[in-house]
Coordinates of C-alpha atoms in Angstrom, one line a residue:
Chain D
X1 CA -81.8 208.0 113.6
X2 CA -82.4 205.0 115.9
X3 CA -82.0 207.4 118.9
X4 CA -84.1 205.2 121.2
X5 CA -82.0 202.2 120.5
X6 CA -78.8 204.0 121.2
X7 CA -80.1 205.4 124.5
X8 CA -79.7 202.2 126.2
X9 CA -76.1 201.9 125.2
X10 CA -75.6 205.4 126.8
X11 CA -77.1 204.0 130.2
X12 CA -74.8 201.0 129.9
X13 CA -71.7 203.2 129.4
X14 CA -72.4 205.1 132.5
X15 CA -73.3 202.3 134.9
X16 CA -69.8 201.6 136.0
X17 CA -69.3 205.2 136.8
X18 CA -72.3 205.7 138.8
X19 CA -72.1 202.1 140.6
X20 CA -68.8 203.3 142.0
X21 CA -69.8 206.9 142.4
X22 CA -73.0 206.1 144.5
X23 CA -71.2 203.4 146.5
X24 CA -68.0 205.2 147.5
X25 CA -69.0 209.0 147.0
X26 CA -72.5 209.6 147.5
X27 CA -73.4 206.9 150.2
X28 CA -70.5 207.8 152.5
X29 CA -71.6 211.4 152.5
X30 CA -75.1 210.3 153.6
X31 CA -73.8 207.8 156.0
X32 CA -71.7 210.4 157.6
X33 CA -74.7 212.6 158.2
X34 CA -76.5 209.5 159.8
X35 CA -73.4 208.8 162.0
X36 CA -73.3 212.4 163.1
X37 CA -76.5 211.8 164.9
X38 CA -75.4 208.8 166.6
X39 CA -73.1 207.7 169.4
X40 CA -70.8 205.0 168.1
X41 CA -69.3 202.5 170.4
X42 CA -66.1 201.3 168.8
X43 CA -65.8 198.1 170.9
X44 CA -69.4 196.7 170.5
X45 CA -70.0 198.6 167.1
X46 CA -73.4 199.6 168.4
X47 CA -75.0 202.8 167.2
X48 CA -77.2 204.8 169.6
X49 CA -79.2 207.7 168.4
X50 CA -78.5 210.9 170.3
X51 CA -80.0 213.6 168.3
X52 CA -78.0 216.9 168.1
X53 CA -76.0 216.3 171.0
X54 CA -72.8 215.6 168.9
X55 CA -73.3 219.1 167.4
X56 CA -74.1 220.6 170.7
X57 CA -70.8 219.3 172.2
X58 CA -68.8 220.4 169.1
X59 CA -70.0 224.0 169.3
X60 CA -69.3 224.2 173.0
X61 CA -65.8 222.9 172.4
X62 CA -63.1 225.5 172.7
X63 CA -60.6 223.1 171.1
X64 CA -62.7 222.9 167.9
X65 CA -63.1 226.7 167.5
X66 CA -59.5 227.2 168.2
X67 CA -58.9 224.6 165.4
X68 CA -61.2 226.7 163.1
X69 CA -59.3 229.9 163.9
X70 CA -55.9 228.2 163.4
X71 CA -57.1 227.2 159.9
X72 CA -58.3 230.7 159.0
X73 CA -55.0 232.1 160.5
X74 CA -52.7 229.5 158.5
X75 CA -54.8 230.2 155.4
X76 CA -54.4 234.0 155.6
X77 CA -50.7 233.5 156.1
X78 CA -50.3 231.5 153.0
X79 CA -52.8 233.2 150.6
X80 CA -51.6 236.7 151.0
X81 CA -48.0 236.2 150.0
X82 CA -49.2 233.4 147.6
X83 CA -51.3 235.9 145.6
X84 CA -48.8 238.7 145.6
X85 CA -46.0 236.5 144.5
X86 CA -47.9 234.9 141.9
X87 CA -49.3 238.1 140.5
X88 CA -45.9 239.7 140.5
X89 CA -44.2 236.8 138.8
X90 CA -46.8 236.4 136.2
X91 CA -46.7 240.1 135.3
X92 CA -43.0 240.0 134.9
X93 CA -43.3 236.7 132.8
X94 CA -45.8 238.3 130.7
X95 CA -43.4 240.8 129.2
X96 CA -42.2 240.1 125.8
X97 CA -38.3 240.5 126.7
X98 CA -38.1 237.7 129.3
X99 CA -36.3 234.6 128.3
X100 CA -36.9 231.0 129.5
X101 CA -40.6 231.7 130.5
X102 CA -41.6 228.0 130.2
X103 CA -38.6 226.7 132.1
X104 CA -39.3 229.3 134.9
X105 CA -43.0 228.4 135.1
X106 CA -42.1 224.7 135.2
X107 CA -39.7 225.3 138.2
X108 CA -42.2 227.5 140.0
X109 CA -44.8 224.9 139.5
X110 CA -42.8 221.8 140.5
X111 CA -43.5 222.0 144.4
X112 CA -47.2 221.7 143.5
X113 CA -46.7 218.1 142.3
X114 CA -45.1 216.8 145.5
X115 CA -47.0 214.9 148.1
X116 CA -48.1 217.1 151.0
X117 CA -46.9 214.7 153.5
X118 CA -43.4 215.0 151.9
X119 CA -43.5 218.7 152.1
X120 CA -44.6 218.5 155.9
X121 CA -41.6 216.3 156.6
X122 CA -39.3 218.5 154.4
X123 CA -40.3 221.8 156.1
X124 CA -40.2 220.1 159.6
X125 CA -36.4 219.2 158.8
X126 CA -35.7 222.6 157.2
X127 CA -37.2 224.6 160.2
X128 CA -35.8 222.2 162.8
X129 CA -34.6 223.4 166.3
X130 CA -31.7 223.9 167.0
X131 CA -30.1 222.4 163.8
X132 CA -32.5 222.8 160.9
X133 CA -31.2 224.0 157.5
X134 CA -33.0 227.4 158.0
X135 CA -31.6 228.0 161.3
X136 CA -28.1 227.0 160.3
X137 CA -28.3 229.2 157.2
X138 CA -29.6 232.2 159.0
X139 CA -27.4 232.2 161.9
X140 CA -24.3 231.7 159.6
X141 CA -25.5 234.7 157.6
X142 CA -25.9 236.6 160.8
X143 CA -29.6 237.1 160.3
X144 CA -30.5 235.4 163.5
X145 CA -28.4 235.9 166.6
X146 CA -29.3 232.4 167.8
X147 CA -31.2 229.4 166.6
X148 CA -35.0 230.2 166.6
X149 CA -37.4 227.5 168.1
X150 CA -40.1 227.6 165.3
X151 CA -41.9 224.5 166.7
X152 CA -42.7 225.7 170.1
X153 CA -43.4 229.4 169.3
X154 CA -47.1 229.6 168.5
X155 CA -47.0 232.3 165.6
X156 CA -43.9 231.0 164.2
X157 CA -45.1 227.4 163.9
X158 CA -48.4 228.9 162.1
X159 CA -46.1 230.8 159.8
X160 CA -44.1 227.8 158.8
X161 CA -47.2 226.1 157.9
X162 CA -48.4 229.1 155.9
X163 CA -45.0 229.2 154.1
X164 CA -45.1 225.5 153.3
X165 CA -48.5 226.0 151.8
X166 CA -47.5 229.1 150.0
X167 CA -44.5 227.5 148.4
X168 CA -46.5 224.5 147.3
X169 CA -49.1 226.5 145.6
X170 CA -47.9 230.0 144.2
X171 CA -46.5 228.3 141.1
X172 CA -49.9 226.7 140.4
X173 CA -51.6 230.2 140.6
X174 CA -49.1 231.6 138.3
X175 CA -50.5 229.3 135.5
X176 CA -54.0 230.5 136.2
X177 CA -53.1 234.1 136.1
X178 CA -50.9 233.7 132.9
X179 CA -54.2 232.2 131.3
X180 CA -56.1 235.3 132.5
X181 CA -53.4 237.5 131.1
X182 CA -53.3 235.9 127.6
X183 CA -57.1 236.3 127.3
X184 CA -56.8 240.1 127.6
X185 CA -56.7 241.3 123.9
X186 CA -53.6 243.1 122.8
X187 CA -55.7 246.0 121.3
X188 CA -56.5 247.4 124.7
X189 CA -52.8 247.8 125.4
X190 CA -52.1 249.3 122.0
X191 CA -54.9 251.8 122.4
X192 CA -53.4 252.7 125.8
X193 CA -50.0 253.0 124.3
X194 CA -51.2 255.5 121.8
X195 CA -53.1 257.4 124.6
X196 CA -49.6 257.6 126.3
X197 CA -50.0 255.3 129.2
X198 CA -46.8 253.9 130.5
X199 CA -46.1 250.5 131.7
X200 CA -47.1 251.0 135.3
X201 CA -50.3 252.8 134.2
X202 CA -51.1 249.9 131.8
X203 CA -50.6 247.4 134.5
X204 CA -52.6 249.2 137.2
X205 CA -55.4 250.6 135.0
X206 CA -55.9 247.8 132.5
X207 CA -54.4 244.5 133.6
X208 CA -55.3 244.4 137.1
X209 CA -59.1 245.3 136.6
X210 CA -59.3 242.7 133.7
X211 CA -57.8 239.9 135.9
X212 CA -60.5 240.3 138.6
X213 CA -62.5 237.3 137.5
X214 CA -59.3 234.9 137.5
X215 CA -58.4 236.3 141.0
X216 CA -61.9 235.7 142.1
X217 CA -61.7 232.1 140.9
X218 CA -58.2 231.7 142.6
X219 CA -59.6 233.1 145.7
X220 CA -62.6 230.8 146.0
X221 CA -60.7 227.6 145.1
X222 CA -58.3 228.7 147.5
X223 CA -60.8 229.1 150.2
X224 CA -62.3 225.5 149.5
X225 CA -58.8 224.0 149.4
X226 CA -57.2 226.1 152.0
X227 CA -59.8 225.5 154.8
X228 CA -59.4 221.9 154.2
X229 CA -55.6 221.7 155.0
X230 CA -54.8 218.5 156.7
X231 CA -51.6 216.6 155.5
X232 CA -49.1 219.4 155.7
X233 CA -50.1 220.5 159.3
X234 CA -50.4 216.7 160.4
X235 CA -47.0 216.1 159.2
X236 CA -45.4 219.5 160.2
X237 CA -43.4 219.2 163.5
X238 CA -45.1 215.7 164.0
X239 CA -48.4 217.5 164.6
X240 CA -47.1 218.3 168.1
X241 CA -46.6 222.0 168.2
X242 CA -46.9 224.3 171.3
X243 CA -50.5 224.5 172.2
X244 CA -51.5 222.8 168.9
X245 CA -50.9 226.0 167.0
X246 CA -50.9 224.0 163.7
X247 CA -54.0 221.8 164.4
X248 CA -56.5 222.6 161.7
X249 CA -60.2 221.9 161.7
X250 CA -59.9 218.9 159.4
X251 CA -57.1 217.7 161.3
X252 CA -59.4 218.0 164.5
X253 CA -62.0 216.0 162.9
X254 CA -59.5 213.2 161.8
X255 CA -58.2 213.1 165.4
X256 CA -61.6 213.0 166.9
X257 CA -62.7 210.1 164.6
X258 CA -59.4 208.0 164.1
X259 CA -57.6 208.7 167.2
X260 CA -60.2 209.1 169.9
X261 CA -62.5 206.7 167.8
X262 CA -65.6 209.1 168.3
X263 CA -67.1 208.6 165.0
X264 CA -70.3 210.5 165.7
X265 CA -68.6 213.5 167.0
X266 CA -66.1 213.5 164.2
X267 CA -68.8 213.3 161.6
X268 CA -70.6 216.2 163.3
X269 CA -67.4 218.1 162.9
X270 CA -67.1 217.0 159.1
X271 CA -70.6 218.5 158.5
X272 CA -70.0 221.6 160.4
X273 CA -66.6 222.3 158.5
X274 CA -68.4 221.9 155.3
X275 CA -70.9 224.5 156.2
X276 CA -68.2 226.8 157.3
X277 CA -66.2 226.4 154.0
X278 CA -69.6 226.9 152.2
X279 CA -70.3 230.1 154.1
X280 CA -66.9 231.4 153.5
X281 CA -67.1 230.7 149.7
X282 CA -70.6 232.6 149.6
X283 CA -69.2 235.5 151.3
X284 CA -66.4 235.9 149.1
X285 CA -68.8 235.5 146.0
X286 CA -71.2 237.9 147.4
X287 CA -68.4 240.4 148.4
X288 CA -67.1 240.3 144.9
X289 CA -70.4 240.8 143.2
X290 CA -71.1 243.7 145.4
X291 CA -67.7 245.3 144.8
X292 CA -68.0 244.9 141.2
X293 CA -71.2 246.7 141.0
X294 CA -70.0 249.6 143.1
X295 CA -67.2 249.9 140.7
X296 CA -69.3 249.9 137.6
X297 CA -71.6 252.6 139.1
X298 CA -68.8 254.8 140.0
X299 CA -67.5 254.4 136.4
Chain R
X1 CA -24.5 269.4 120.5
X2 CA -28.2 268.7 120.5
X3 CA -27.4 265.5 118.6
X4 CA -25.0 264.6 121.4
X5 CA -27.5 265.4 124.1
X6 CA -30.3 263.2 122.5
X7 CA -27.8 260.5 122.1
X8 CA -26.8 260.5 125.7
X9 CA -30.4 260.8 126.7
X10 CA -31.0 257.7 124.6
X11 CA -28.1 255.9 126.2
X12 CA -29.5 256.9 129.6
X13 CA -32.9 255.5 128.7
X14 CA -31.6 252.4 127.4
X15 CA -29.5 252.0 130.6
X16 CA -32.5 252.6 132.8
X17 CA -34.4 250.0 130.8
X18 CA -31.5 247.4 131.2
X19 CA -31.3 248.1 134.9
X20 CA -35.0 247.6 135.2
X21 CA -35.0 244.4 133.3
X22 CA -32.0 243.1 135.3
X23 CA -33.9 243.8 138.5
X24 CA -36.8 242.0 137.5
X25 CA -34.7 239.1 136.2
X26 CA -33.2 239.0 139.8
X27 CA -36.8 238.8 141.2
X28 CA -37.4 235.8 138.8
X29 CA -34.2 234.0 139.7
X30 CA -34.6 234.6 143.4
X31 CA -37.9 233.0 143.4
X32 CA -36.8 230.1 141.3
X33 CA -33.9 229.7 144.0
X34 CA -36.7 229.6 146.7
X35 CA -38.5 226.9 144.8
X36 CA -35.4 224.9 144.4
X37 CA -33.8 225.5 147.9
X38 CA -35.8 222.6 149.9
X39 CA -34.9 220.2 147.1
X40 CA -31.3 221.3 147.4
X41 CA -31.4 220.9 151.0
X42 CA -32.8 217.4 150.7
X43 CA -30.1 216.3 148.2
X44 CA -27.4 217.4 150.1
X45 CA -28.9 216.4 153.6
X46 CA -29.3 212.7 152.3
X47 CA -25.5 212.5 151.8
X48 CA -24.5 214.0 155.3
X49 CA -24.3 212.5 158.7
X50 CA -26.8 213.8 161.3
X51 CA -24.3 215.9 163.1
X52 CA -23.3 217.9 160.1
X53 CA -27.0 218.4 159.1
X54 CA -27.9 219.5 162.7
X55 CA -25.0 221.6 163.4
X56 CA -23.9 223.7 160.1
X57 CA -25.3 224.8 156.9
X58 CA -23.1 223.3 154.1
X59 CA -23.5 223.0 150.4
X60 CA -20.8 220.5 150.1
X61 CA -22.3 217.0 149.8
X62 CA -21.0 214.5 152.3
X63 CA -20.4 210.6 151.7
X64 CA -22.9 209.2 154.2
X65 CA -25.6 208.6 151.7
X66 CA -25.4 204.9 152.0
X67 CA -25.3 204.9 155.9
X68 CA -28.4 207.1 155.8
X69 CA -30.0 204.8 153.3
X70 CA -29.1 201.6 155.1
X71 CA -30.5 203.2 158.5
X72 CA -33.7 204.1 156.8
X73 CA -34.1 200.6 155.4
X74 CA -33.6 198.9 158.7
X75 CA -36.5 201.0 160.0
X76 CA -39.0 200.3 157.0
X77 CA -38.8 198.6 153.9
X78 CA -39.4 201.6 151.7
X79 CA -39.1 199.7 148.4
X80 CA -42.1 197.6 149.4
X81 CA -44.1 200.8 149.8
X82 CA -42.6 202.0 146.6
X83 CA -43.8 199.0 144.6
X84 CA -47.2 199.1 146.2
X85 CA -47.7 202.6 145.2
X86 CA -46.6 202.1 141.5
X87 CA -49.0 199.2 141.4
X88 CA -52.0 201.1 142.9
X89 CA -51.1 204.2 140.6
X90 CA -50.9 202.1 137.4
X91 CA -53.9 200.2 138.0
X92 CA -56.1 203.1 139.2
X93 CA -54.9 205.3 136.3
X94 CA -55.9 202.6 133.8
X95 CA -59.4 202.3 135.3
X96 CA -59.9 205.9 135.6
X97 CA -59.0 206.4 131.9
X98 CA -61.1 203.5 130.6
X99 CA -64.1 204.4 132.5
X100 CA -64.1 208.1 132.6
X101 CA -63.6 208.3 128.8
X102 CA -66.5 205.8 128.5
X103 CA -68.6 208.1 130.7
X104 CA -67.5 211.3 129.2
X105 CA -68.5 209.8 125.8
X106 CA -71.8 208.8 126.8
X107 CA -72.5 212.3 128.1
X108 CA -71.0 214.0 125.1
X109 CA -72.3 211.9 122.1
X110 CA -75.7 210.4 123.3
X111 CA -79.0 212.2 124.0
X112 CA -80.5 210.2 126.8
X113 CA -83.2 211.0 129.5
X114 CA -81.7 212.6 132.5
X115 CA -78.5 213.5 130.9
X116 CA -78.5 217.1 131.9
X117 CA -79.5 216.2 135.4
X118 CA -77.0 213.6 136.1
X119 CA -74.2 215.6 134.6
X120 CA -75.1 218.6 136.9
X121 CA -75.2 216.1 139.8
X122 CA -71.6 215.0 139.2
X123 CA -70.5 218.8 139.0
X124 CA -72.1 219.6 142.3
X125 CA -70.6 216.7 143.9
X126 CA -67.3 217.6 142.6
X127 CA -67.6 220.9 144.4
X128 CA -68.1 219.4 147.9
X129 CA -65.3 219.4 150.3
X130 CA -63.5 216.1 150.2
X131 CA -63.5 215.3 153.9
X132 CA -67.3 215.3 154.1
X133 CA -67.6 211.6 153.4
X134 CA -64.4 210.3 155.0
X135 CA -65.8 208.9 158.1
X136 CA -68.8 207.3 156.4
X137 CA -66.3 205.8 153.9
X138 CA -64.4 204.3 156.7
X139 CA -67.3 202.8 158.4
X140 CA -68.8 201.5 155.2
X141 CA -65.5 199.8 154.0
X142 CA -65.2 198.3 157.7
X143 CA -68.9 197.1 157.5
X144 CA -68.0 195.5 154.1
X145 CA -65.1 193.8 155.7
X146 CA -62.7 195.5 153.2
X147 CA -60.2 197.1 155.6
X148 CA -56.7 196.1 154.6
X149 CA -57.5 195.3 151.2
X150 CA -57.0 197.3 147.9
X151 CA -60.5 197.3 146.6
X152 CA -61.8 200.5 148.4
X153 CA -58.7 202.2 146.9
X154 CA -59.1 200.9 143.4
X155 CA -62.9 200.9 142.8
X156 CA -63.4 204.7 143.3
X157 CA -60.8 205.3 140.5
X158 CA -63.7 204.3 138.2
X159 CA -65.7 207.5 139.3
X160 CA -63.4 210.5 138.8
X161 CA -65.7 213.4 138.3
X162 CA -63.0 215.8 136.9
X163 CA -61.8 213.4 134.3
X164 CA -65.5 212.7 133.2
X165 CA -65.9 216.6 132.8
X166 CA -62.5 216.9 131.0
X167 CA -63.3 214.0 128.5
X168 CA -66.6 215.3 127.8
X169 CA -65.4 218.7 127.0
X170 CA -62.6 217.3 124.8
X171 CA -65.3 214.9 122.9
X172 CA -67.5 217.8 122.4
X173 CA -65.3 219.6 120.3
X174 CA -62.7 217.1 119.2
X175 CA -64.8 214.1 117.9
X176 CA -67.2 214.8 114.9
X177 CA -70.5 213.1 115.1
X178 CA -70.3 212.1 111.5
X179 CA -67.4 209.8 112.3
X180 CA -69.7 207.9 114.7
X181 CA -72.8 208.0 112.4
X182 CA -70.7 206.6 109.4
X183 CA -69.4 203.8 111.6
X184 CA -73.0 203.1 112.7
X185 CA -74.2 203.0 109.1
X186 CA -71.3 200.5 108.3
X187 CA -73.0 198.3 110.9
X188 CA -70.1 198.9 113.5
X189 CA -71.2 197.7 117.0
X190 CA -71.3 200.4 120.0
X191 CA -68.7 198.8 121.9
X192 CA -66.4 198.4 118.9
X193 CA -67.0 202.2 118.1
X194 CA -65.7 203.0 121.7
X195 CA -62.5 200.9 121.4
X196 CA -61.6 201.5 117.7
X197 CA -62.8 205.1 117.1
X198 CA -63.5 207.0 120.3
X199 CA -60.6 205.9 122.3
X200 CA -57.8 206.3 119.6
X201 CA -59.3 209.8 118.8
X202 CA -58.7 211.0 122.4
X203 CA -55.0 210.2 122.5
X204 CA -53.8 213.5 123.7
X205 CA -56.5 214.0 126.4
X206 CA -55.8 210.4 127.6
X207 CA -52.3 211.2 128.0
X208 CA -52.7 214.5 129.8
X209 CA -55.4 213.1 132.2
X210 CA -53.3 209.9 132.7
X211 CA -50.2 211.8 133.8
X212 CA -52.3 213.9 136.3
X213 CA -54.2 210.7 137.6
X214 CA -50.9 208.9 138.2
X215 CA -49.5 211.9 140.2
X216 CA -52.7 212.2 142.1
X217 CA -52.7 208.5 143.1
X218 CA -49.0 208.5 143.7
X219 CA -49.6 211.4 146.2
X220 CA -52.8 210.0 147.7
X221 CA -52.6 209.8 151.5
X222 CA -55.9 210.0 153.6
X223 CA -57.6 207.0 152.2
X224 CA -54.7 204.6 152.2
X225 CA -53.9 205.8 155.7
X226 CA -57.3 204.9 156.9
X227 CA -57.6 201.6 155.0
X228 CA -54.2 200.1 155.2
X229 CA -52.6 199.3 158.6
X230 CA -50.5 196.2 157.7
X231 CA -46.9 197.3 156.8
X232 CA -46.7 195.1 153.9
X233 CA -49.8 196.7 152.2
X234 CA -48.8 200.3 152.8
X235 CA -48.2 202.9 150.2
X236 CA -45.2 205.1 149.9
X237 CA -46.8 208.2 151.6
X238 CA -48.3 206.2 154.5
X239 CA -45.0 204.4 155.1
X240 CA -43.1 207.6 155.0
X241 CA -45.3 209.3 157.5
X242 CA -45.0 206.3 159.9
X243 CA -41.2 206.6 159.9
X244 CA -41.5 209.9 161.1
X245 CA -44.0 209.2 163.9
X246 CA -42.1 206.0 164.9
X247 CA -38.6 207.4 164.9
X248 CA -39.1 211.0 166.2
X249 CA -37.6 213.8 164.6
X250 CA -34.1 212.9 165.3
X251 CA -32.8 210.8 162.3
X252 CA -32.4 213.7 159.6
X253 CA -30.3 211.8 157.3
X254 CA -32.6 208.9 157.1
X255 CA -35.6 211.0 156.5
X256 CA -34.0 213.0 153.7
X257 CA -33.4 209.6 151.9
X258 CA -36.9 208.6 152.4
X259 CA -38.2 211.9 150.8
X260 CA -35.7 211.8 148.1
X261 CA -37.1 208.4 147.1
X262 CA -40.7 209.7 147.1
X263 CA -39.8 212.8 145.1
X264 CA -37.7 211.0 142.4
X265 CA -40.4 209.5 140.3
X266 CA -42.3 212.9 140.2
X267 CA -39.0 214.5 139.0
X268 CA -38.7 211.9 136.4
X269 CA -42.3 212.4 135.2
X270 CA -42.2 216.1 135.4
X271 CA -39.1 216.2 133.2
X272 CA -40.6 214.0 130.6
X273 CA -44.2 215.4 130.7
X274 CA -43.8 218.9 131.9
X275 CA -45.3 220.3 128.7
X276 CA -48.4 218.0 129.0
X277 CA -49.0 218.7 132.7
X278 CA -48.6 222.6 132.1
X279 CA -51.1 222.4 129.2
X280 CA -53.7 220.6 131.1
X281 CA -53.7 223.1 133.8
X282 CA -53.8 225.8 131.4
X283 CA -56.9 224.1 129.8
X284 CA -58.5 224.0 133.3
X285 CA -57.6 227.7 133.7
X286 CA -59.2 228.5 130.4
X287 CA -62.5 226.5 131.0
X288 CA -62.8 228.5 134.5
X289 CA -61.6 231.9 133.4

């Protein structure tokens, strides 16, 4: 019935969304691309077309590539324990005899709600030198002989960044893995039990393979999110670590554009970063598809 | 004899099971403690003087909370930032809910030309890394002479891609077409249908998305940082971050108080709405999984 007449209402209803969407989401993306091919003078506000020179300068910059490497390192330091902890806790929480599941999941999830800025500040205070809470706690327990300078030891600074991100996110992953666990039919487990499989075998032979899709999803979202880390490293140790150990690529872009006022160069960095993130996501999707096929052929 | 043997074997098996359970409980509780430890350090730190914080680890709260608080207030008027953040988060959440629900409703219940293509377009843009447009956004806002105003922080709330996706999914299954058709036959206008049938039907989804939007806005950092550089306009995260860079890393106590103030509202919301929040994420997980 009167579909034609109703159509125009639909257009009317989506106009506010698309007006804002085009103005503040789409236009800036293309404007960034345009800026990346220009040299922008922050004083005279003049734009000068410079072709690919911003990209050329970026690709030749050691600082940029070291920030890319930092990002990947911090991401790896955070994602590996994150997945192990989240998987272990989800599997335990999935057992029937555990009490207080919802309360525990809520506690694990809470760090995820806090502003990354606050987390960065909090971890700076906790891992302070010589008198942060961690140093005080560990020296009083006798684990450290003397206070450790987390900030000015390159790999320790990265590790603290990774720990902060892991701490923020593992509870979030628990919820996803739990949803995956709930979607596995109990029939499979009952059949396995009848066949005499013990709890360990049920976990490794049934649960883990069936969790693959959800683990893949977590990996991919974690690549997209993890390679964009910005707020926590910016706040951690005031951004000033030994040899910029915690300067990530998005932080590098931010500094180029908004501290050195090189908009063109920063925009070139933004597009390069997006390509790097896209490439990593693609690799992990292909890798998983390839592995999945190998497994099916073997079976 | 054999009876006794099997009994003791049984007891041993039960003991082994209890031991295993106790170990696993210990793992769960240790991780809960790890989650909680930074908050504990923050709470206790906010009540101690700087010397105590810096030199020993103590679980005994001190009595310096007001001193720390006063030093922080001398540095930055944190309550001004608090009020700005609340105001922005409330306005943005209201706008996001009203317009995203309207857009989701159009995509769910109307068949119009370009519907599929437009929806796919929204989904694709949702996948792009957020920092791609940051520089263009800043230049655009600056060209429009809107720096140091709230407009560039408020208007984008209207176009929340994930909320549109979420509401569309909800309406696809949650609102029967017959209800709308009946209202049309009764001569009800389209706008009235939205206000008096669609929105009331979406109660649960609106609450869920509302809580998430509020938290997202409360935590929003990069855009307010770029747009606002007048202290009076700054939101809480921007203000907190500026305390740090202005003051160096020395004043532990005052910083702990500031962090406490920024975390407190989240703690309240999470206590009240934790079920809603956990469900929303589980829905997201179910959609993707």
